[in-house]
Amino acid sequence: MTRLALAFLAVLIVAPAAAQQGHQGHGAPARGAQEAASTREFRAANDRMHRDMAIRFSGDADRDFAAGMIPHHQGAIDMARVVLRHGRDPEMRAMAESIIRAQEAEIAQLRAFLARSQPR
């Protein structure tokens, strides 16, 4: 085998193993037990938020906005709660508490709108 063929073969064998150990595409760190608990919780909140934001659009911009913003705001609440469990900075903890209050109020407003408006 030529040196070039050996080098190519080495890349084919080594690169996937290195990627699995340290990264998962696009420079994202690998997921797993070595991650901080807060990182795992942020990932779970983010994944849940994006999954729940994949609403069935109705064509009614107002209702679609409200339906999509509820999981978006819930995601912000979930992330703020991660900060309250794991964060140490007083400013960030205060901001997280403020976000929870504001987003809970807005979710209530969005749900009330959906309850009183008729689907088209």
Tab-separated table of C-alpha atoms in Angstrom:
chain	number	residue	atom	x	y	z
A	1	MET	CA	0.000	0.000	0.000
A	2	THR	CA	1.201	3.495	-0.751
A	3	ARG	CA	1.746	6.097	1.927
A	4	LEU	CA	-1.215	8.066	0.609
A	5	ALA	CA	-3.477	5.015	0.798
A	6	LEU	CA	-2.287	4.274	4.355
A	7	ALA	CA	-2.869	7.878	5.412
A	8	PHE	CA	-6.368	7.818	3.908
A	9	LEU	CA	-7.120	4.537	5.663
A	10	ALA	CA	-5.897	5.977	8.965
A	11	VAL	CA	-8.234	8.956	8.572
A	12	LEU	CA	-11.164	6.647	7.867
A	13	ILE	CA	-10.448	4.619	10.999
A	14	VAL	CA	-9.269	7.265	13.472
A	15	ALA	CA	-11.489	10.257	12.643
A	16	PRO	CA	-14.843	8.651	13.519
A	17	ALA	CA	-13.473	7.333	16.818
A	18	ALA	CA	-12.043	10.740	17.699
A	19	ALA	CA	-15.336	12.399	16.809
A	20	GLN	CA	-17.271	10.033	19.069
A	21	GLN	CA	-14.923	10.690	21.972
A	22	GLY	CA	-14.877	14.457	21.830
A	23	HIS	CA	-17.474	15.962	19.542
A	24	GLN	CA	-20.757	15.311	17.811
A	25	GLY	CA	-20.664	17.287	14.595
A	26	HIS	CA	-20.517	21.064	14.117
A	27	GLY	CA	-18.077	21.430	17.005
A	28	ALA	CA	-20.674	20.427	19.628
A	29	PRO	CA	-19.235	18.683	22.681
A	30	ALA	CA	-20.105	15.042	23.109
A	31	ARG	CA	-23.136	14.226	25.216
A	32	GLY	CA	-22.799	11.841	28.070
A	33	ALA	CA	-21.959	11.203	31.657
A	34	GLN	CA	-18.927	13.521	31.567
A	35	GLU	CA	-21.170	16.555	31.015
A	36	ALA	CA	-22.094	18.767	33.922
A	37	ALA	CA	-25.568	18.138	35.325
A	38	SER	CA	-26.572	21.671	34.320
A	39	THR	CA	-25.539	20.985	30.717
A	40	ARG	CA	-27.628	17.816	30.586
A	41	GLU	CA	-30.583	19.726	32.038
A	42	PHE	CA	-30.155	22.627	29.591
A	43	ARG	CA	-30.006	20.164	26.684
A	44	ALA	CA	-33.160	18.389	27.881
A	45	ALA	CA	-35.025	21.693	28.285
A	46	ASN	CA	-33.855	22.891	24.874
A	47	ASP	CA	-34.799	19.620	23.155
A	48	ARG	CA	-38.233	19.599	24.811
A	49	MET	CA	-38.846	23.255	23.910
A	50	HIS	CA	-37.962	22.759	20.251
A	51	ARG	CA	-40.019	19.573	20.023
A	52	ASP	CA	-43.039	21.290	21.601
A	53	MET	CA	-42.661	24.369	19.384
A	54	ALA	CA	-43.211	22.182	16.312
A	55	ILE	CA	-46.921	22.981	16.351
A	56	ARG	CA	-49.453	22.236	13.648
A	57	PHE	CA	-49.933	25.640	12.030
A	58	SER	CA	-53.515	26.706	11.494
A	59	GLY	CA	-53.048	29.671	9.188
A	60	ASP	CA	-54.328	31.973	11.940
A	61	ALA	CA	-51.275	34.053	12.801
A	62	ASP	CA	-52.597	35.068	16.220
A	63	ARG	CA	-53.418	31.523	17.347
A	64	ASP	CA	-50.216	30.101	15.844
A	65	PHE	CA	-48.179	32.757	17.630
A	66	ALA	CA	-49.832	31.989	20.956
A	67	ALA	CA	-49.527	28.219	20.491
A	68	GLY	CA	-45.843	28.460	19.558
A	69	MET	CA	-44.917	30.948	22.253
A	70	ILE	CA	-46.262	28.817	25.095
A	71	PRO	CA	-43.585	26.117	24.712
A	72	HIS	CA	-40.995	28.798	23.946
A	73	HIS	CA	-41.763	30.557	27.222
A	74	GLN	CA	-41.908	27.232	29.066
A	75	GLY	CA	-38.425	26.516	27.727
A	76	ALA	CA	-37.221	29.805	29.205
A	77	ILE	CA	-38.780	28.854	32.545
A	78	ASP	CA	-37.172	25.421	32.451
A	79	MET	CA	-33.749	26.938	31.688
A	80	ALA	CA	-34.177	29.525	34.432
A	81	ARG	CA	-34.895	26.711	36.877
A	82	VAL	CA	-31.630	25.040	35.835
A	83	VAL	CA	-29.856	28.264	36.817
A	84	LEU	CA	-31.634	28.287	40.180
A	85	ARG	CA	-30.551	24.678	40.807
A	86	HIS	CA	-26.963	25.022	39.617
A	87	GLY	CA	-26.021	28.684	39.189
A	88	ARG	CA	-24.048	30.698	41.702
A	89	ASP	CA	-24.040	34.233	40.337
A	90	PRO	CA	-26.545	36.399	42.254
A	91	GLU	CA	-27.329	38.528	39.197
A	92	MET	CA	-28.103	35.484	37.037
A	93	ARG	CA	-30.165	33.879	39.792
A	94	ALA	CA	-32.199	37.098	40.168
A	95	MET	CA	-32.676	37.269	36.413
A	96	ALA	CA	-33.813	33.634	36.374
A	97	GLU	CA	-36.402	34.385	39.056
A	98	SER	CA	-37.614	37.411	37.094
A	99	ILE	CA	-37.845	35.371	33.891
A	100	ILE	CA	-39.903	32.703	35.644
A	101	ARG	CA	-42.402	35.280	36.935
A	102	ALA	CA	-42.691	37.097	33.603
A	103	GLN	CA	-42.915	34.005	31.445
A	104	GLU	CA	-45.503	32.326	33.690
A	105	ALA	CA	-47.671	35.450	33.441
A	106	GLU	CA	-47.303	35.537	29.664
A	107	ILE	CA	-48.138	31.826	29.355
A	108	ALA	CA	-51.331	32.468	31.325
A	109	GLN	CA	-52.180	35.350	28.971
A	110	LEU	CA	-51.467	33.228	25.871
A	111	ARG	CA	-53.591	30.343	27.184
A	112	ALA	CA	-56.436	32.726	27.983
A	113	PHE	CA	-56.271	34.082	24.441
A	114	LEU	CA	-56.411	30.566	22.985
A	115	ALA	CA	-59.333	29.666	25.247
A	116	ARG	CA	-61.416	32.669	24.197
A	117	SER	CA	-60.557	32.730	20.488
A	118	GLN	CA	-62.066	30.380	17.974
A	119	PRO	CA	-59.913	28.391	15.548
A	120	ARG	CA	-60.496	29.364	11.927
